[in-house]
Short mmCIF file of C-alpha atoms in Angstrom, two decimals:
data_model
loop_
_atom_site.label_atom_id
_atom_site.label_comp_id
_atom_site.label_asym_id
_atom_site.label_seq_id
_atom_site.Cartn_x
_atom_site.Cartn_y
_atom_site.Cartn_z
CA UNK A 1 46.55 -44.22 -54.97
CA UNK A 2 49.05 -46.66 -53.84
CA UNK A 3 48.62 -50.36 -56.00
CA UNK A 4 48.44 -53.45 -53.51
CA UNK A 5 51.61 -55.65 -53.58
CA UNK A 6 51.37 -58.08 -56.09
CA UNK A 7 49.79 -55.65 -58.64
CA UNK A 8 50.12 -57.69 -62.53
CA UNK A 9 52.99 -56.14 -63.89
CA UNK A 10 51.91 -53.67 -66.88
CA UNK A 11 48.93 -52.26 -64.91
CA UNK A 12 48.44 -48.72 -64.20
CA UNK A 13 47.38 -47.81 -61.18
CA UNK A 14 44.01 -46.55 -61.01
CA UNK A 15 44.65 -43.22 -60.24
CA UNK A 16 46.45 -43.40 -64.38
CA UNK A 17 44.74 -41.04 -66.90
CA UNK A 18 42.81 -43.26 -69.46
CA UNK A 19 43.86 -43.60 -73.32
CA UNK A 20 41.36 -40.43 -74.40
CA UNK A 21 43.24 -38.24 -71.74
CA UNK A 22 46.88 -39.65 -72.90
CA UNK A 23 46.34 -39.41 -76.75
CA UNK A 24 45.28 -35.93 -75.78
CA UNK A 25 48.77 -34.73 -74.31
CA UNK A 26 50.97 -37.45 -75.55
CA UNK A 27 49.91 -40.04 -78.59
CA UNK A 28 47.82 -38.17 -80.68
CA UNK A 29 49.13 -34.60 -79.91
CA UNK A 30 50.70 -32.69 -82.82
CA UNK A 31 53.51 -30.13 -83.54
CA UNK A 32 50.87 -27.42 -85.59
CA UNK A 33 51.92 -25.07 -87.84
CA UNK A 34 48.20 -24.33 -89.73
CA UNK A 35 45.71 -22.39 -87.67
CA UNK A 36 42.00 -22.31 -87.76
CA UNK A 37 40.45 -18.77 -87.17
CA UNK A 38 39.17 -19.45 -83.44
CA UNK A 39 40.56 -16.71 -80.91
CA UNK A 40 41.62 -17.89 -77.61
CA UNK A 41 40.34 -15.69 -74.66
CA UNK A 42 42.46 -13.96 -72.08
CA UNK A 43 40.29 -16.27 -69.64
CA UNK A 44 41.70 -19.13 -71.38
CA UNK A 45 45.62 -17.95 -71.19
CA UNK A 46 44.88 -17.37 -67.32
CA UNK A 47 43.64 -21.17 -66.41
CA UNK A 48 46.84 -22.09 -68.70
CA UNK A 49 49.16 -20.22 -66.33
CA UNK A 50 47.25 -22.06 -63.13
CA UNK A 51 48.07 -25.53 -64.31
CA UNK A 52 51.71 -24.90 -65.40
CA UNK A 53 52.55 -22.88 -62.76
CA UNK A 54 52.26 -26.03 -59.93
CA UNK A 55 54.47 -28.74 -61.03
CA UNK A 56 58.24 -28.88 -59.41
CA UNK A 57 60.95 -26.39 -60.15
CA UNK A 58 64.64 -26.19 -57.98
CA UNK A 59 63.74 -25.11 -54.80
CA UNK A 60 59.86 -23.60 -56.16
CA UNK A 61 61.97 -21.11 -58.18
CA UNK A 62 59.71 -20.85 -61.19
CA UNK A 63 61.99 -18.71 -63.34
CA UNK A 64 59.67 -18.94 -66.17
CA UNK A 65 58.01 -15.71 -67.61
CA UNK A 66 55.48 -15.31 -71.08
CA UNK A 67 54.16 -12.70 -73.16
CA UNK A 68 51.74 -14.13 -74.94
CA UNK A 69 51.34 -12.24 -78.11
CA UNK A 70 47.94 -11.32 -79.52
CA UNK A 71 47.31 -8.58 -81.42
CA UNK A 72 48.91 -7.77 -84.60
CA UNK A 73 50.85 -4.81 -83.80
CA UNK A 74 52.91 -7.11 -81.02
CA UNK A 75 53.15 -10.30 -83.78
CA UNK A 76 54.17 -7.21 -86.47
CA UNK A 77 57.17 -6.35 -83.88
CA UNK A 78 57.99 -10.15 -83.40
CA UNK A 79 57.75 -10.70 -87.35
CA UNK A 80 61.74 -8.99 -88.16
CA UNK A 81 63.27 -11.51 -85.06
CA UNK A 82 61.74 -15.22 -87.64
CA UNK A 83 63.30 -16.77 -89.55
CA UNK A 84 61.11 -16.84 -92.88
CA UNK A 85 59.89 -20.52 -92.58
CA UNK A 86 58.41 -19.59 -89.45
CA UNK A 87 56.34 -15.87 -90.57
CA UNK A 88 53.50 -17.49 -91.90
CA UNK A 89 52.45 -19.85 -89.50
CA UNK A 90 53.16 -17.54 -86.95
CA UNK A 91 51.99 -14.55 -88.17
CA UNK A 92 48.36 -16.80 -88.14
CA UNK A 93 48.25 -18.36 -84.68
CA UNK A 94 45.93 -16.69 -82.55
CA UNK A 95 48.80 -16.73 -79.72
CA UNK A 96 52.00 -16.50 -80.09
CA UNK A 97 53.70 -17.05 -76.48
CA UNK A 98 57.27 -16.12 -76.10
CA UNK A 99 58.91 -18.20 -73.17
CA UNK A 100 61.51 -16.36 -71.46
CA UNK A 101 63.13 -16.88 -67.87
CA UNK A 102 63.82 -14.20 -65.21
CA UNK A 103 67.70 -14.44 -65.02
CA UNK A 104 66.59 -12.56 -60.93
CA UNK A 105 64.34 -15.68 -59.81
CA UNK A 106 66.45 -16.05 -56.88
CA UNK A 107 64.99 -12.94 -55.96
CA UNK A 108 61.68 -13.70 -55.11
CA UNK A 109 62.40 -16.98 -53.74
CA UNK A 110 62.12 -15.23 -49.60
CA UNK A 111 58.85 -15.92 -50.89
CA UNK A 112 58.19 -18.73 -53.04
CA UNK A 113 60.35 -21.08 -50.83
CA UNK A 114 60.21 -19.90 -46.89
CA UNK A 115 61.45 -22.60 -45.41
CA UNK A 116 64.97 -22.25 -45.93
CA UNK A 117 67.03 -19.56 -46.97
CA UNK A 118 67.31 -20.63 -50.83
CA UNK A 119 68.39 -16.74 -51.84
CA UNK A 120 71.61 -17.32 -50.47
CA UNK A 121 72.08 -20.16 -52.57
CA UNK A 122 71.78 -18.05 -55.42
CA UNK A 123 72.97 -14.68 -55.16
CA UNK A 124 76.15 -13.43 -55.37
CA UNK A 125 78.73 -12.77 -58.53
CA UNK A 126 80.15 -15.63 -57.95
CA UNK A 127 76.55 -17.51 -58.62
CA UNK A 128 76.07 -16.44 -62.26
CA UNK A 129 77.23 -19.43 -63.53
CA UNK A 130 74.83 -21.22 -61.37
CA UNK A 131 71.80 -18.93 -61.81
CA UNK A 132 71.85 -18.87 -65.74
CA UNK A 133 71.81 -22.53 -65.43
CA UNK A 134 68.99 -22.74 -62.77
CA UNK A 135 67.29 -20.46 -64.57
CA UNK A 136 67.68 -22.29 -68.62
CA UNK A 137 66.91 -25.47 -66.84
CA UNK A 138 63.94 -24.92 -65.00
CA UNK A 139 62.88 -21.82 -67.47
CA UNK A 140 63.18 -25.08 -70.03
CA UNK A 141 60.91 -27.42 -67.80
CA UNK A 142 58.51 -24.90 -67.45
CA UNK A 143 58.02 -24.66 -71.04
CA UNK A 144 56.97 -28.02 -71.25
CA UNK A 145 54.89 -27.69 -68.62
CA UNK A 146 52.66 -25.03 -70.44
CA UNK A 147 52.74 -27.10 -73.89
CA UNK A 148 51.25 -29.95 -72.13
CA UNK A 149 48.60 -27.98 -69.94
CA UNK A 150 47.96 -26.12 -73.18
CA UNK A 151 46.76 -29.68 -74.49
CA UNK A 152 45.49 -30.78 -71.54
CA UNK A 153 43.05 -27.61 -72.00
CA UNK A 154 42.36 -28.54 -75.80
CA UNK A 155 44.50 -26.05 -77.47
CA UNK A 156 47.44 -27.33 -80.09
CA UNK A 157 50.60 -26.44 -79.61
CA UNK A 158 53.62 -25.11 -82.25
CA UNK A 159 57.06 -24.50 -80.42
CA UNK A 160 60.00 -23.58 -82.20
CA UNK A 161 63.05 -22.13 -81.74
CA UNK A 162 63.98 -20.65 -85.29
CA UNK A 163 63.98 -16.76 -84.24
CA UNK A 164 66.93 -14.34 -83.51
CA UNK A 165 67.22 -14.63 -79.18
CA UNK A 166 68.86 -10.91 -78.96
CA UNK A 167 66.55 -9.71 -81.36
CA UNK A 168 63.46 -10.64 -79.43
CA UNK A 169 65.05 -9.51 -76.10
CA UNK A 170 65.89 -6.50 -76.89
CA UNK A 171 62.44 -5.84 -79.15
CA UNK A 172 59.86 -7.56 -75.99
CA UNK A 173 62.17 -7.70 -73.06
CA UNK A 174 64.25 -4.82 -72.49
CA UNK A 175 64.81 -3.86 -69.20
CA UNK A 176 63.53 -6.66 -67.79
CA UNK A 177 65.94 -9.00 -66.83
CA UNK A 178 63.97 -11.37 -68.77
CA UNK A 179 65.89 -13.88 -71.32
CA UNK A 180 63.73 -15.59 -74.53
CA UNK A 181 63.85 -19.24 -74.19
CA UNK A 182 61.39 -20.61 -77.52
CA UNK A 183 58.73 -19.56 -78.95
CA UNK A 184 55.25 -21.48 -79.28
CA UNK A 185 52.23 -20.81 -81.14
CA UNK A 186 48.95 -21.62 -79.40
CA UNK A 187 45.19 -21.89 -80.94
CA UNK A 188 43.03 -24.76 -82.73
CA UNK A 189 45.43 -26.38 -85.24
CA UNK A 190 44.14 -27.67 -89.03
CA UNK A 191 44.16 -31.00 -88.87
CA UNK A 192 44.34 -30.93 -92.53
CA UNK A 193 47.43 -29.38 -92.81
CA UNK A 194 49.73 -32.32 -90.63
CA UNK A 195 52.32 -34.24 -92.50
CA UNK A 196 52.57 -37.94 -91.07
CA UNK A 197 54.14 -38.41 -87.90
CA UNK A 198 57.55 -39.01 -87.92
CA UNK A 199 59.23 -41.94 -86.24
CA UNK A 200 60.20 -42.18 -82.57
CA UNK A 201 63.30 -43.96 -81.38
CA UNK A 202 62.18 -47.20 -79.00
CA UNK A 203 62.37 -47.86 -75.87
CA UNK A 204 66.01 -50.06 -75.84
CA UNK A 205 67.51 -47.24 -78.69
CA UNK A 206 67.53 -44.79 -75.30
CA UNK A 207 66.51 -46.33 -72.24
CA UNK A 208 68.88 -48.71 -69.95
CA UNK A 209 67.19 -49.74 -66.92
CA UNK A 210 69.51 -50.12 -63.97
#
């Protein structure tokens, strides 16, 4: 909803989620690495992937693909690709989701973005360069996307990166075209287990307004 001219400065507009709803995804949300022993359903993963999948990516091309990990023979085969401060927290998360993006977006994007030819934008050797980016970048973006629907849903969230890339591909993603991205472990966290938060740089330490 557009504000009226003349709007106080500092007010949100009233289409603005409230505190609750912003502590959820932003101020009180947590990097977990404890788990509490509540599964997450399949239904649950599936209304995860229709909230991440709508915000923007270049040109609608939504390069991001997961396997979301479950059972313990798949975490068992994921367990040789961590790096050993990351086994036991992972090895207890009812989901482990490995982010990966689809280095051959650009070919389904006839589809996903009709109204111009965006394929050609894409293809070619000569574009490899420029796919790999697209592809990191939006791949990337994506990621963040899922982390904060995953809140927005009431599950905690625990990405990392601290895993061998070429292991993991070659283990989960063979054949594919597929590329690991980061890993993040999804479930109920234990609040018990959180170490204080640490600081934040301010607004003037990385912001110039212009």
């Amino acid at each position: 909803m557009n504000e009226p001219a003349g709007t106080p400065p500092g007010r949100l507009p009233e289409s603005a989620l409230d505190s609750r709803s912003l502590d959820l995804l932003f101020g009180k949300a947590r990097t977990h690495t404890a788990w509490l022993e509540r599964a997450v359903e399949p239904a649950l993963l599936r209304r995860l992937h229709d909230l991440w999948k709508m915000p923007p990516t270049s040109a609608n091309c939504s390069p991001q693909r997961v396997l979301f990990l479950v059972s313990t023979e798949a975490k068992q085969r994921l367990r040789p690709h961590l790096l050993a401060g990351n086994v036991a927290q992972t090895m207890s998360a009812p989901v482990t989701a490995i982010l990966a993006y689809d280095l051959a977006y650009h070919e389904h994007l006839p589809r996903l973005f009709p109204r111009a030819d965006a394929r050609a934008w894409f293809a070619g050797d000569d574009k490899q360069a420029l796919r790999q980016a697209t592809a990191f970048r939006n791949g990337s973006l994506q990621g963040a996307y899922l982390m904060l629907a995953a809140r927005a849903l009431g599950l905690d969230c625990g990405p990392m990166s601290g895993f061998d890339n070429a292991g993991v591909d070659e283990a989960f993603l063979a054949g594919t075209g597929w590329r690991s991205n980061f890993l993040c472990n999804l479930g109920h966290g234990d609040p018990k287990a959180l170490h204080p938060r640490s600081p934040r740089f301010d607004f003037d330490e990385v912001c110039r307004i212009l």
